[in-house]
mmCIF file with all atom_site columns, C-alpha atoms in Angstrom:
data_model
loop_
_atom_site.group_PDB
_atom_site.id
_atom_site.type_symbol
_atom_site.label_atom_id
_atom_site.label_alt_id
_atom_site.label_comp_id
_atom_site.label_asym_id
_atom_site.label_entity_id
_atom_site.label_seq_id
_atom_site.pdbx_PDB_ins_code
_atom_site.Cartn_x
_atom_site.Cartn_y
_atom_site.Cartn_z
_atom_site.occupancy
_atom_site.B_iso_or_equiv
_atom_site.pdbx_formal_charge
_atom_site.auth_seq_id
_atom_site.auth_comp_id
_atom_site.auth_asym_id
_atom_site.auth_atom_id
_atom_site.pdbx_PDB_model_num
ATOM 1   C CA . MET I 1 1   ? 149.076 -19.410 114.041 1.00 51.00 ? 6   MET I CA 1
ATOM 2   C CA . ASN I 1 2   ? 149.697 -17.943 110.582 1.00 60.00 ? 7   ASN I CA 1
ATOM 3   C CA . ASN I 1 3   ? 153.030 -19.759 110.407 1.00 71.00 ? 8   ASN I CA 1
ATOM 4   C CA . GLN I 1 4   ? 151.262 -23.087 111.042 1.00 66.00 ? 9   GLN I CA 1
ATOM 5   C CA . ALA I 1 5   ? 148.769 -22.361 108.261 1.00 62.00 ? 10  ALA I CA 1
ATOM 6   C CA . ALA I 1 6   ? 151.608 -21.543 105.864 1.00 70.00 ? 11  ALA I CA 1
ATOM 7   C CA . LYS I 1 7   ? 153.425 -24.732 106.859 1.00 69.00 ? 12  LYS I CA 1
ATOM 8   C CA . THR I 1 8   ? 150.292 -26.819 106.345 1.00 64.00 ? 13  THR I CA 1
ATOM 9   C CA . VAL I 1 9   ? 149.694 -25.373 102.880 1.00 64.00 ? 14  VAL I CA 1
ATOM 10  C CA . SER I 1 10  ? 153.328 -25.659 101.789 1.00 71.00 ? 15  SER I CA 1
ATOM 11  C CA . ASP I 1 11  ? 153.562 -29.247 103.093 1.00 66.00 ? 16  ASP I CA 1
ATOM 12  C CA . ALA I 1 12  ? 150.440 -30.166 101.113 1.00 64.00 ? 17  ALA I CA 1
ATOM 13  C CA . LEU I 1 13  ? 151.800 -28.571 97.930  1.00 65.00 ? 18  LEU I CA 1
ATOM 14  C CA . LEU I 1 14  ? 155.169 -30.298 98.330  1.00 68.00 ? 19  LEU I CA 1
ATOM 15  C CA . GLY I 1 15  ? 153.640 -33.677 99.194  1.00 68.00 ? 20  GLY I CA 1
ATOM 16  C CA . LEU I 1 16  ? 155.081 -33.624 102.716 1.00 65.00 ? 21  LEU I CA 1
ATOM 17  C CA . ASP I 1 17  ? 151.739 -33.907 104.509 1.00 75.00 ? 22  ASP I CA 1
ATOM 18  C CA . PHE I 1 18  ? 151.985 -37.589 105.430 1.00 84.00 ? 23  PHE I CA 1
ATOM 19  C CA . LYS I 1 19  ? 152.928 -39.606 108.497 1.00 89.00 ? 24  LYS I CA 1
ATOM 20  C CA . ASN I 1 20  ? 154.574 -43.002 108.777 1.00 91.00 ? 25  ASN I CA 1
ATOM 21  C CA . VAL I 1 21  ? 153.564 -45.686 111.259 1.00 93.00 ? 26  VAL I CA 1
ATOM 22  C CA . GLY I 1 22  ? 155.291 -48.960 111.995 1.00 94.00 ? 27  GLY I CA 1
ATOM 23  C CA . ILE I 1 23  ? 153.118 -52.005 112.612 1.00 94.00 ? 28  ILE I CA 1
ATOM 24  C CA . GLY I 1 24  ? 154.461 -55.538 112.748 1.00 92.00 ? 29  GLY I CA 1
ATOM 25  C CA . GLY I 1 25  ? 157.855 -54.590 111.381 1.00 93.00 ? 30  GLY I CA 1
ATOM 26  C CA . ILE I 1 26  ? 156.405 -52.843 108.318 1.00 94.00 ? 31  ILE I CA 1
ATOM 27  C CA . VAL I 1 27  ? 156.275 -49.073 107.877 1.00 94.00 ? 32  VAL I CA 1
ATOM 28  C CA . TYR I 1 28  ? 153.054 -47.753 106.379 1.00 94.00 ? 33  TYR I CA 1
ATOM 29  C CA . THR I 1 29  ? 152.464 -44.240 105.068 1.00 91.00 ? 34  THR I CA 1
ATOM 30  C CA . ILE I 1 30  ? 149.263 -42.462 106.028 1.00 91.00 ? 35  ILE I CA 1
ATOM 31  C CA . LYS I 1 31  ? 148.359 -39.556 103.781 1.00 88.00 ? 36  LYS I CA 1
ATOM 32  C CA . PRO I 1 32  ? 145.651 -36.992 104.529 1.00 85.00 ? 37  PRO I CA 1
ATOM 33  C CA . PRO I 1 33  ? 142.434 -38.920 103.979 1.00 87.00 ? 38  PRO I CA 1
ATOM 34  C CA . THR I 1 34  ? 139.660 -38.038 101.583 1.00 86.00 ? 39  THR I CA 1
ATOM 35  C CA . ILE I 1 35  ? 136.097 -37.751 102.861 1.00 86.00 ? 40  ILE I CA 1
ATOM 36  C CA . LYS I 1 36  ? 135.376 -41.187 101.371 1.00 90.00 ? 41  LYS I CA 1
ATOM 37  C CA . VAL I 1 37  ? 138.270 -42.758 103.282 1.00 90.00 ? 42  VAL I CA 1
ATOM 38  C CA . ILE I 1 38  ? 137.257 -40.992 106.495 1.00 87.00 ? 43  ILE I CA 1
ATOM 39  C CA . CYS I 1 39  ? 133.715 -42.344 106.118 1.00 87.00 ? 44  CYS I CA 1
ATOM 40  C CA . ARG I 1 40  ? 135.007 -45.885 105.543 1.00 89.00 ? 45  ARG I CA 1
ATOM 41  C CA . ALA I 1 41  ? 137.251 -45.659 108.594 1.00 87.00 ? 46  ALA I CA 1
ATOM 42  C CA . ILE I 1 42  ? 134.548 -44.123 110.780 1.00 84.00 ? 47  ILE I CA 1
ATOM 43  C CA . HIS I 1 43  ? 132.242 -46.977 109.779 1.00 86.00 ? 48  HIS I CA 1
ATOM 44  C CA . HIS I 1 44  ? 134.710 -49.349 111.466 1.00 85.00 ? 49  HIS I CA 1
ATOM 45  C CA . PHE I 1 45  ? 135.787 -47.039 114.306 1.00 79.00 ? 50  PHE I CA 1
ATOM 46  C CA . SER I 1 46  ? 132.152 -46.511 115.299 1.00 78.00 ? 51  SER I CA 1
ATOM 47  C CA . ASN I 1 47  ? 132.047 -50.133 116.481 1.00 78.00 ? 52  ASN I CA 1
ATOM 48  C CA . ILE I 1 48  ? 134.754 -49.405 119.095 1.00 73.00 ? 53  ILE I CA 1
ATOM 49  C CA . ALA I 1 49  ? 133.537 -48.372 122.538 1.00 71.00 ? 54  ALA I CA 1
ATOM 50  C CA . LEU I 1 50  ? 135.638 -45.279 123.294 1.00 65.00 ? 55  LEU I CA 1
ATOM 51  C CA . ARG I 1 51  ? 135.360 -43.657 126.698 1.00 69.00 ? 56  ARG I CA 1
ATOM 52  C CA . GLY I 1 52  ? 137.254 -40.628 127.951 1.00 64.00 ? 57  GLY I CA 1
ATOM 53  C CA . ASP I 1 53  ? 137.449 -36.861 127.793 1.00 67.00 ? 58  ASP I CA 1
ATOM 54  C CA . ASN I 1 54  ? 139.208 -36.871 124.422 1.00 64.00 ? 59  ASN I CA 1
ATOM 55  C CA . ILE I 1 55  ? 140.227 -39.307 121.699 1.00 61.00 ? 60  ILE I CA 1
ATOM 56  C CA . MET I 1 56  ? 143.800 -39.809 122.907 1.00 64.00 ? 61  MET I CA 1
ATOM 57  C CA . GLU I 1 57  ? 142.683 -40.614 126.468 1.00 69.00 ? 62  GLU I CA 1
ATOM 58  C CA . ALA I 1 58  ? 140.066 -43.003 125.109 1.00 65.00 ? 63  ALA I CA 1
ATOM 59  C CA . ILE I 1 59  ? 142.647 -44.815 122.972 1.00 67.00 ? 64  ILE I CA 1
ATOM 60  C CA . LYS I 1 60  ? 144.908 -45.280 125.996 1.00 67.00 ? 65  LYS I CA 1
ATOM 61  C CA . GLU I 1 61  ? 142.036 -46.968 127.852 1.00 68.00 ? 66  GLU I CA 1
ATOM 62  C CA . LEU I 1 62  ? 141.365 -49.558 125.140 1.00 68.00 ? 67  LEU I CA 1
ATOM 63  C CA . PRO I 1 63  ? 142.069 -53.084 126.442 1.00 68.00 ? 68  PRO I CA 1
ATOM 64  C CA . LYS I 1 64  ? 143.127 -54.781 123.197 1.00 68.00 ? 69  LYS I CA 1
ATOM 65  C CA . ALA I 1 65  ? 143.285 -54.426 119.445 1.00 62.00 ? 70  ALA I CA 1
ATOM 66  C CA . THR I 1 66  ? 140.066 -55.322 117.691 1.00 80.00 ? 71  THR I CA 1
ATOM 67  C CA . GLU I 1 67  ? 139.336 -56.170 114.093 1.00 86.00 ? 72  GLU I CA 1
ATOM 68  C CA . ASP I 1 68  ? 137.420 -52.890 113.775 1.00 86.00 ? 73  ASP I CA 1
ATOM 69  C CA . MET I 1 69  ? 140.515 -50.917 114.836 1.00 86.00 ? 74  MET I CA 1
ATOM 70  C CA . LEU I 1 70  ? 142.615 -52.720 112.263 1.00 91.00 ? 75  LEU I CA 1
ATOM 71  C CA . LYS I 1 71  ? 140.015 -52.210 109.528 1.00 92.00 ? 76  LYS I CA 1
ATOM 72  C CA . GLY I 1 72  ? 139.843 -48.483 110.287 1.00 90.00 ? 77  GLY I CA 1
ATOM 73  C CA . ILE I 1 73  ? 143.628 -48.144 110.242 1.00 92.00 ? 78  ILE I CA 1
ATOM 74  C CA . SER I 1 74  ? 143.763 -50.118 106.996 1.00 93.00 ? 79  SER I CA 1
ATOM 75  C CA . CYS I 1 75  ? 141.314 -47.641 105.459 1.00 93.00 ? 80  CYS I CA 1
ATOM 76  C CA . PHE I 1 76  ? 143.657 -44.784 106.336 1.00 93.00 ? 81  PHE I CA 1
ATOM 77  C CA . ILE I 1 77  ? 146.641 -46.613 104.867 1.00 93.00 ? 82  ILE I CA 1
ATOM 78  C CA . CYS I 1 78  ? 145.229 -47.946 101.592 1.00 93.00 ? 83  CYS I CA 1
ATOM 79  C CA . GLY I 1 79  ? 141.626 -46.732 101.344 1.00 92.00 ? 84  GLY I CA 1
ATOM 80  C CA . ASN I 1 80  ? 139.968 -50.044 102.244 1.00 93.00 ? 85  ASN I CA 1
ATOM 81  C CA . ASP I 1 81  ? 140.169 -52.833 104.831 1.00 91.00 ? 86  ASP I CA 1
ATOM 82  C CA . SER I 1 82  ? 142.422 -55.169 102.816 1.00 94.00 ? 87  SER I CA 1
ATOM 83  C CA . LEU I 1 83  ? 145.463 -54.864 105.149 1.00 93.00 ? 88  LEU I CA 1
ATOM 84  C CA . VAL I 1 84  ? 143.823 -56.344 108.249 1.00 92.00 ? 89  VAL I CA 1
ATOM 85  C CA . LYS I 1 85  ? 145.782 -59.632 108.118 1.00 93.00 ? 90  LYS I CA 1
ATOM 86  C CA . GLU I 1 86  ? 149.118 -57.816 107.873 1.00 93.00 ? 91  GLU I CA 1
ATOM 87  C CA . LEU I 1 87  ? 148.201 -55.382 110.646 1.00 92.00 ? 92  LEU I CA 1
ATOM 88  C CA . GLU I 1 88  ? 147.351 -58.280 112.986 1.00 90.00 ? 93  GLU I CA 1
ATOM 89  C CA . ASN I 1 89  ? 151.119 -58.903 113.274 1.00 91.00 ? 94  ASN I CA 1
ATOM 90  C CA . GLY I 1 90  ? 151.609 -55.613 115.121 1.00 89.00 ? 95  GLY I CA 1
ATOM 91  C CA . THR I 1 91  ? 151.726 -55.089 118.858 1.00 89.00 ? 96  THR I CA 1
ATOM 92  C CA . PHE I 1 92  ? 148.884 -53.370 120.657 1.00 86.00 ? 97  PHE I CA 1
ATOM 93  C CA . GLU I 1 93  ? 151.148 -50.368 121.302 1.00 87.00 ? 98  GLU I CA 1
ATOM 94  C CA . GLU I 1 94  ? 151.833 -50.061 117.565 1.00 91.00 ? 99  GLU I CA 1
ATOM 95  C CA . VAL I 1 95  ? 148.102 -50.252 116.840 1.00 89.00 ? 100 VAL I CA 1
ATOM 96  C CA . LYS I 1 96  ? 147.306 -47.594 119.459 1.00 85.00 ? 101 LYS I CA 1
ATOM 97  C CA . ASP I 1 97  ? 150.024 -45.320 118.065 1.00 88.00 ? 102 ASP I CA 1
ATOM 98  C CA . ALA I 1 98  ? 148.656 -45.805 114.546 1.00 90.00 ? 103 ALA I CA 1
ATOM 99  C CA . LEU I 1 99  ? 145.150 -44.964 115.772 1.00 85.00 ? 104 LEU I CA 1
ATOM 100 C CA . GLY I 1 100 ? 146.492 -41.744 117.237 1.00 84.00 ? 105 GLY I CA 1
ATOM 101 C CA . VAL I 1 101 ? 148.107 -40.854 113.914 1.00 87.00 ? 106 VAL I CA 1
ATOM 102 C CA . CYS I 1 102 ? 144.880 -41.643 112.045 1.00 86.00 ? 107 CYS I CA 1
ATOM 103 C CA . PHE I 1 103 ? 142.858 -39.371 114.289 1.00 82.00 ? 108 PHE I CA 1
ATOM 104 C CA . SER I 1 104 ? 145.478 -36.630 114.029 1.00 81.00 ? 109 SER I CA 1
ATOM 105 C CA . MET I 1 105 ? 145.161 -36.726 110.217 1.00 79.00 ? 110 MET I CA 1
ATOM 106 C CA . MET I 1 106 ? 141.475 -35.804 110.395 1.00 75.00 ? 111 MET I CA 1
ATOM 107 C CA . ASP I 1 107 ? 140.676 -32.128 110.735 1.00 63.00 ? 112 ASP I CA 1
ATOM 108 C CA . ILE I 1 108 ? 137.420 -31.909 112.646 1.00 58.00 ? 113 ILE I CA 1
ATOM 109 C CA . SER I 1 109 ? 136.804 -28.332 111.503 1.00 53.00 ? 114 SER I CA 1
ATOM 110 C CA . ALA I 1 110 ? 135.259 -29.732 108.318 1.00 49.00 ? 115 ALA I CA 1
ATOM 111 C CA . PHE I 1 111 ? 132.780 -31.750 110.372 1.00 50.00 ? 116 PHE I CA 1
ATOM 112 C CA . GLN I 1 112 ? 132.026 -28.735 112.560 1.00 52.00 ? 117 GLN I CA 1
ATOM 113 C CA . CYS I 1 113 ? 131.417 -26.625 109.464 1.00 51.00 ? 118 CYS I CA 1
ATOM 114 C CA . VAL I 1 114 ? 129.047 -29.207 107.984 1.00 49.00 ? 119 VAL I CA 1
ATOM 115 C CA . SER I 1 115 ? 127.176 -29.418 111.282 1.00 51.00 ? 120 SER I CA 1
ATOM 116 C CA . SER I 1 116 ? 126.844 -25.640 111.456 1.00 56.00 ? 121 SER I CA 1
ATOM 117 C CA . MET I 1 117 ? 125.630 -25.441 107.865 1.00 53.00 ? 122 MET I CA 1
ATOM 118 C CA . ARG I 1 118 ? 123.006 -28.076 108.568 1.00 54.00 ? 123 ARG I CA 1
ATOM 119 C CA . ASN I 1 119 ? 121.752 -26.068 111.544 1.00 56.00 ? 124 ASN I CA 1
ATOM 120 C CA . VAL I 1 120 ? 121.587 -22.910 109.416 1.00 55.00 ? 125 VAL I CA 1
ATOM 121 C CA . SER I 1 121 ? 119.754 -24.715 106.619 1.00 54.00 ? 126 SER I CA 1
ATOM 122 C CA . MET I 1 122 ? 117.236 -26.090 109.118 1.00 56.00 ? 127 MET I CA 1
ATOM 123 C CA . LEU I 1 123 ? 116.570 -22.545 110.359 1.00 58.00 ? 128 LEU I CA 1
ATOM 124 C CA . ALA I 1 124 ? 116.180 -21.227 106.838 1.00 56.00 ? 129 ALA I CA 1
ATOM 125 C CA . ALA I 1 125 ? 113.935 -24.119 105.754 1.00 56.00 ? 130 ALA I CA 1
ATOM 126 C CA . ARG I 1 126 ? 111.803 -24.280 108.864 1.00 58.00 ? 131 ARG I CA 1
ATOM 127 C CA . PRO I 1 127 ? 108.167 -24.802 107.801 1.00 56.00 ? 132 PRO I CA 1
ATOM 128 C CA . LYS I 1 128 ? 105.604 -22.212 108.818 1.00 60.00 ? 133 LYS I CA 1
ATOM 129 C CA . GLN I 1 129 ? 103.351 -23.245 111.649 1.00 60.00 ? 134 GLN I CA 1
#
């Protein structure tokens, strides 16, 4: 586990913490997203009905590419939804693979930490009854 942490840190410092995805004959680079980019993407991804035990299973069950998927992927690639028209040229398999990469670039530990901190703050700020 320590070796993975060292690799993650060194990759980030060297600028090697990105992944490439091919959609419609064009290769796009997805870099680790900022919180702002994650929020933009989640805004679009939240419109997709995902069902399954985990994200990857849910993605495999999706019947077709939707505009919301493409907008979310576009956010990961360039920070906004301006690439939707270009991404429409990709196959559904390419879109599903790109979705998987997008989700893999998000570390949910940050969200878990925020959730825990909120719970702690609610305990500390609980009004007297």
